[in-house]
C-alpha atoms as a PDB file:
ATOM      1  CA  UNK A   1      64.650  30.889 -46.569  1.00  0.00           C
ATOM      2  CA  UNK A   2      60.947  30.454 -45.775  1.00  0.00           C
ATOM      3  CA  UNK A   3      60.721  32.976 -42.947  1.00  0.00           C
ATOM      4  CA  UNK A   4      60.235  30.285 -40.305  1.00  0.00           C
ATOM      5  CA  UNK A   5      62.596  29.787 -37.378  1.00  0.00           C
ATOM      6  CA  UNK A   6      63.622  26.362 -36.141  1.00  0.00           C
ATOM      7  CA  UNK A   7      63.112  26.685 -32.382  1.00  0.00           C
ATOM      8  CA  UNK A   8      62.707  24.357 -29.388  1.00  0.00           C
ATOM      9  CA  UNK A   9      58.966  23.953 -30.031  1.00  0.00           C
ATOM     10  CA  UNK A  10      59.643  22.841 -33.611  1.00  0.00           C
ATOM     11  CA  UNK A  11      62.365  20.472 -32.415  1.00  0.00           C
ATOM     12  CA  UNK A  12      60.083  18.982 -29.769  1.00  0.00           C
ATOM     13  CA  UNK A  13      57.317  18.100 -32.206  1.00  0.00           C
ATOM     14  CA  UNK A  14      59.643  16.926 -34.991  1.00  0.00           C
ATOM     15  CA  UNK A  15      62.139  14.777 -33.086  1.00  0.00           C
ATOM     16  CA  UNK A  16      61.450  11.101 -33.520  1.00  0.00           C
ATOM     17  CA  UNK A  17      59.503  11.588 -36.719  1.00  0.00           C
ATOM     18  CA  UNK A  18      60.554  10.667 -40.229  1.00  0.00           C
ATOM     19  CA  UNK A  19      61.843  13.502 -42.388  1.00  0.00           C
ATOM     20  CA  UNK A  20      58.602  13.502 -44.380  1.00  0.00           C
ATOM     21  CA  UNK A  21      56.470  13.605 -41.200  1.00  0.00           C
ATOM     22  CA  UNK A  22      58.602  16.454 -39.840  1.00  0.00           C
ATOM     23  CA  UNK A  23      58.225  18.385 -43.096  1.00  0.00           C
ATOM     24  CA  UNK A  24      54.438  18.082 -42.837  1.00  0.00           C
ATOM     25  CA  UNK A  25      54.503  19.323 -39.223  1.00  0.00           C
ATOM     26  CA  UNK A  26      56.766  22.280 -40.035  1.00  0.00           C
ATOM     27  CA  UNK A  27      54.607  23.245 -43.011  1.00  0.00           C
ATOM     28  CA  UNK A  28      51.518  23.234 -40.801  1.00  0.00           C
ATOM     29  CA  UNK A  29      53.165  25.048 -37.866  1.00  0.00           C
ATOM     30  CA  UNK A  30      54.458  27.865 -40.053  1.00  0.00           C
ATOM     31  CA  UNK A  31      51.773  27.895 -42.773  1.00  0.00           C
ATOM     32  CA  UNK A  32      54.367  27.289 -45.482  1.00  0.00           C
ATOM     33  CA  UNK A  33      53.197  26.957 -49.058  1.00  0.00           C
ATOM     34  CA  UNK A  34      55.823  24.509 -50.329  1.00  0.00           C
ATOM     35  CA  UNK A  35      55.792  21.039 -51.877  1.00  0.00           C
ATOM     36  CA  UNK A  36      56.089  18.541 -49.011  1.00  0.00           C
ATOM     37  CA  UNK A  37      58.363  16.105 -50.862  1.00  0.00           C
ATOM     38  CA  UNK A  38      60.733  18.837 -52.059  1.00  0.00           C
ATOM     39  CA  UNK A  39      60.775  20.398 -48.574  1.00  0.00           C
ATOM     40  CA  UNK A  40      61.459  17.013 -46.990  1.00  0.00           C
ATOM     41  CA  UNK A  41      64.320  16.332 -49.393  1.00  0.00           C
ATOM     42  CA  UNK A  42      65.783  19.780 -48.733  1.00  0.00           C
ATOM     43  CA  UNK A  43      65.649  19.171 -44.952  1.00  0.00           C
ATOM     44  CA  UNK A  44      67.244  15.757 -45.451  1.00  0.00           C
ATOM     45  CA  UNK A  45      70.144  17.254 -47.433  1.00  0.00           C
ATOM     46  CA  UNK A  46      70.718  19.868 -44.712  1.00  0.00           C
ATOM     47  CA  UNK A  47      70.762  17.119 -42.069  1.00  0.00           C
ATOM     48  CA  UNK A  48      73.184  14.982 -44.094  1.00  0.00           C
ATOM     49  CA  UNK A  49      75.564  17.925 -44.478  1.00  0.00           C
ATOM     50  CA  UNK A  50      75.395  18.615 -40.739  1.00  0.00           C
ATOM     51  CA  UNK A  51      75.978  14.937 -39.964  1.00  0.00           C
ATOM     52  CA  UNK A  52      79.097  14.916 -42.133  1.00  0.00           C
ATOM     53  CA  UNK A  53      80.495  17.993 -40.384  1.00  0.00           C
ATOM     54  CA  UNK A  54      79.347  17.961 -36.779  1.00  0.00           C
ATOM     55  CA  UNK A  55      78.052  14.565 -35.756  1.00  0.00           C
ATOM     56  CA  UNK A  56      79.544  13.062 -32.616  1.00  0.00           C
ATOM     57  CA  UNK A  57      78.465  11.217 -29.494  1.00  0.00           C
ATOM     58  CA  UNK A  58      77.001  13.223 -26.615  1.00  0.00           C
ATOM     59  CA  UNK A  59      79.607  13.889 -23.927  1.00  0.00           C
ATOM     60  CA  UNK A  60      79.641  10.938 -21.536  1.00  0.00           C
ATOM     61  CA  UNK A  61      77.737   8.589 -23.848  1.00  0.00           C
ATOM     62  CA  UNK A  62      80.591   6.161 -24.521  1.00  0.00           C
ATOM     63  CA  UNK A  63      81.444   5.771 -20.829  1.00  0.00           C
ATOM     64  CA  UNK A  64      77.740   5.229 -20.012  1.00  0.00           C
ATOM     65  CA  UNK A  65      77.484   2.739 -22.859  1.00  0.00           C
ATOM     66  CA  UNK A  66      80.533   0.787 -21.677  1.00  0.00           C
ATOM     67  CA  UNK A  67      79.249   0.756 -18.114  1.00  0.00           C
ATOM     68  CA  UNK A  68      75.870  -0.631 -19.208  1.00  0.00           C
ATOM     69  CA  UNK A  69      77.532  -3.127 -21.550  1.00  0.00           C
ATOM     70  CA  UNK A  70      79.770  -4.355 -18.722  1.00  0.00           C
ATOM     71  CA  UNK A  71      76.643  -4.925 -16.645  1.00  0.00           C
ATOM     72  CA  UNK A  72      75.154  -6.915 -19.547  1.00  0.00           C
ATOM     73  CA  UNK A  73      72.235  -4.519 -20.002  1.00  0.00           C
ATOM     74  CA  UNK A  74      70.396  -5.182 -23.262  1.00  0.00           C
ATOM     75  CA  UNK A  75      70.480  -2.066 -25.433  1.00  0.00           C
ATOM     76  CA  UNK A  76      69.023  -1.011 -28.735  1.00  0.00           C
ATOM     77  CA  UNK A  77      68.790   2.207 -30.726  1.00  0.00           C
ATOM     78  CA  UNK A  78      65.161   3.064 -31.543  1.00  0.00           C
ATOM     79  CA  UNK A  79      64.869   6.164 -33.696  1.00  0.00           C
ATOM     80  CA  UNK A  80      62.328   7.767 -35.976  1.00  0.00           C
ATOM     81  CA  UNK A  81      65.138   8.759 -38.335  1.00  0.00           C
ATOM     82  CA  UNK A  82      64.976   7.580 -41.919  1.00  0.00           C
ATOM     83  CA  UNK A  83      67.343   4.891 -43.236  1.00  0.00           C
ATOM     84  CA  UNK A  84      69.387   7.359 -45.296  1.00  0.00           C
ATOM     85  CA  UNK A  85      70.052   9.452 -42.178  1.00  0.00           C
ATOM     86  CA  UNK A  86      70.832   6.394 -40.063  1.00  0.00           C
ATOM     87  CA  UNK A  87      73.256   5.223 -42.754  1.00  0.00           C
ATOM     88  CA  UNK A  88      75.055   8.578 -42.446  1.00  0.00           C
ATOM     89  CA  UNK A  89      75.125   8.266 -38.636  1.00  0.00           C
ATOM     90  CA  UNK A  90      76.363   4.698 -38.933  1.00  0.00           C
ATOM     91  CA  UNK A  91      79.093   5.656 -41.373  1.00  0.00           C
ATOM     92  CA  UNK A  92      80.347   8.346 -39.002  1.00  0.00           C
ATOM     93  CA  UNK A  93      79.809   6.669 -35.600  1.00  0.00           C
ATOM     94  CA  UNK A  94      79.545   2.940 -36.381  1.00  0.00           C
ATOM     95  CA  UNK A  95      76.302   2.616 -34.391  1.00  0.00           C
ATOM     96  CA  UNK A  96      75.252  -0.740 -35.876  1.00  0.00           C
ATOM     97  CA  UNK A  97      78.446  -2.473 -34.760  1.00  0.00           C
ATOM     98  CA  UNK A  98      78.434  -0.691 -31.413  1.00  0.00           C
ATOM     99  CA  UNK A  99      74.923  -2.002 -30.680  1.00  0.00           C
ATOM    100  CA  UNK A 100      75.532  -5.437 -32.270  1.00  0.00           C
ATOM    101  CA  UNK A 101      73.002  -4.719 -35.027  1.00  0.00           C
ATOM    102  CA  UNK A 102      70.283  -3.721 -32.555  1.00  0.00           C
ATOM    103  CA  UNK A 103      69.147  -0.620 -34.413  1.00  0.00           C
ATOM    104  CA  UNK A 104      65.507   0.150 -35.244  1.00  0.00           C
ATOM    105  CA  UNK A 105      64.751   3.101 -37.512  1.00  0.00           C
ATOM    106  CA  UNK A 106      61.762   4.534 -39.317  1.00  0.00           C
ATOM    107  CA  UNK A 107      60.166   1.967 -41.630  1.00  0.00           C
ATOM    108  CA  UNK A 108      56.730   1.856 -43.272  1.00  0.00           C
ATOM    109  CA  UNK A 109      55.511  -0.945 -40.981  1.00  0.00           C
ATOM    110  CA  UNK A 110      56.763   0.722 -37.764  1.00  0.00           C
ATOM    111  CA  UNK A 111      55.007   3.923 -36.680  1.00  0.00           C
ATOM    112  CA  UNK A 112      57.274   6.665 -35.432  1.00  0.00           C
ATOM    113  CA  UNK A 113      56.946   8.553 -32.177  1.00  0.00           C
ATOM    114  CA  UNK A 114      54.709   9.311 -30.334  1.00  0.00           C
ATOM    115  CA  UNK A 115      53.408   5.792 -31.071  1.00  0.00           C
ATOM    116  CA  UNK A 116      55.295   3.214 -28.982  1.00  0.00           C
ATOM    117  CA  UNK A 117      55.962   0.984 -32.025  1.00  0.00           C
ATOM    118  CA  UNK A 118      59.695   1.799 -32.285  1.00  0.00           C
ATOM    119  CA  UNK A 119      60.231   0.801 -28.674  1.00  0.00           C
ATOM    120  CA  UNK A 120      58.102  -2.300 -29.008  1.00  0.00           C
ATOM    121  CA  UNK A 121      60.148  -3.304 -32.073  1.00  0.00           C
ATOM    122  CA  UNK A 122      63.339  -2.713 -30.069  1.00  0.00           C
ATOM    123  CA  UNK A 123      62.079  -4.903 -27.230  1.00  0.00           C
ATOM    124  CA  UNK A 124      61.166  -7.601 -29.736  1.00  0.00           C
ATOM    125  CA  UNK A 125      64.620  -7.419 -31.344  1.00  0.00           C
ATOM    126  CA  UNK A 126      66.215  -7.822 -27.918  1.00  0.00           C
ATOM    127  CA  UNK A 127      63.756 -10.565 -26.956  1.00  0.00           C
ATOM    128  CA  UNK A 128      63.043  -8.512 -23.838  1.00  0.00           C
ATOM    129  CA  UNK A 129      59.854  -8.060 -21.886  1.00  0.00           C
ATOM    130  CA  UNK A 130      58.976  -4.434 -21.341  1.00  0.00           C
ATOM    131  CA  UNK A 131      58.699  -4.015 -17.604  1.00  0.00           C
ATOM    132  CA  UNK A 132      60.553  -0.722 -17.515  1.00  0.00           C
ATOM    133  CA  UNK A 133      62.212   1.528 -20.059  1.00  0.00           C
ATOM    134  CA  UNK A 134      64.613   4.442 -19.999  1.00  0.00           C
ATOM    135  CA  UNK A 135      65.361   7.024 -22.630  1.00  0.00           C
ATOM    136  CA  UNK A 136      68.145   9.480 -23.319  1.00  0.00           C
ATOM    137  CA  UNK A 137      65.634  11.571 -25.302  1.00  0.00           C
ATOM    138  CA  UNK A 138      64.390  14.901 -24.034  1.00  0.00           C
ATOM    139  CA  UNK A 139      61.573  15.755 -26.400  1.00  0.00           C
ATOM    140  CA  UNK A 140      57.844  15.689 -25.942  1.00  0.00           C
ATOM    141  CA  UNK A 141      57.402  12.959 -28.582  1.00  0.00           C
ATOM    142  CA  UNK A 142      59.875  10.687 -26.779  1.00  0.00           C
ATOM    143  CA  UNK A 143      58.121  11.311 -23.466  1.00  0.00           C
ATOM    144  CA  UNK A 144      54.737  10.616 -25.037  1.00  0.00           C
ATOM    145  CA  UNK A 145      56.107   7.412 -26.578  1.00  0.00           C
ATOM    146  CA  UNK A 146      57.288   6.207 -23.206  1.00  0.00           C
ATOM    147  CA  UNK A 147      53.918   7.032 -21.649  1.00  0.00           C
ATOM    148  CA  UNK A 148      52.292   4.923 -24.393  1.00  0.00           C
ATOM    149  CA  UNK A 149      54.894   2.224 -23.820  1.00  0.00           C
ATOM    150  CA  UNK A 150      54.165   2.180 -20.096  1.00  0.00           C
ATOM    151  CA  UNK A 151      50.464   1.738 -20.803  1.00  0.00           C
ATOM    152  CA  UNK A 152      51.167  -1.089 -23.257  1.00  0.00           C
ATOM    153  CA  UNK A 153      53.613  -2.747 -20.845  1.00  0.00           C
ATOM    154  CA  UNK A 154      51.239  -2.503 -17.904  1.00  0.00           C
ATOM    155  CA  UNK A 155      48.396  -4.006 -19.885  1.00  0.00           C
ATOM    156  CA  UNK A 156      50.630  -6.960 -20.830  1.00  0.00           C
ATOM    157  CA  UNK A 157      52.051  -7.549 -17.354  1.00  0.00           C
ATOM    158  CA  UNK A 158      51.134 -10.754 -15.518  1.00  0.00           C
ATOM    159  CA  UNK A 159      48.780 -10.280 -12.579  1.00  0.00           C
ATOM    160  CA  UNK A 160      50.388 -13.014 -10.480  1.00  0.00           C
ATOM    161  CA  UNK A 161      53.677 -11.414  -9.619  1.00  0.00           C
END
């Protein structure tokens, strides 16, 4: 519609961001002359329609989840997605119940990726110290978040191990 293609580079810089933040990035990347709020809402509606039609767990996720749960590993979903999108995911996949309410999503007081705030909020919700972290994400913003998280965790680690 706007002459811009959604490619891996666009995905990498937009994943983990709120819909509004992603709209700003896409506008800048492709020099689009559109209203940011209208563009963001349009992207959100496209995502909601896709979620209703095609949303499902990644292959192998449920068996990995059960294995970690059986080992009593504390888990939390930390996503830059907006509440309206997470509500759609939750309606389809029942994420909140699956993770016992341990779901952190984009909120005004929690910066989205690449800031480590989502992960720090997740650790706080789980009452867990951040000594190590793992992600199922494969985007540059998730990687950058974990690098920030590692720096934050290392600076808060006790020196008398």
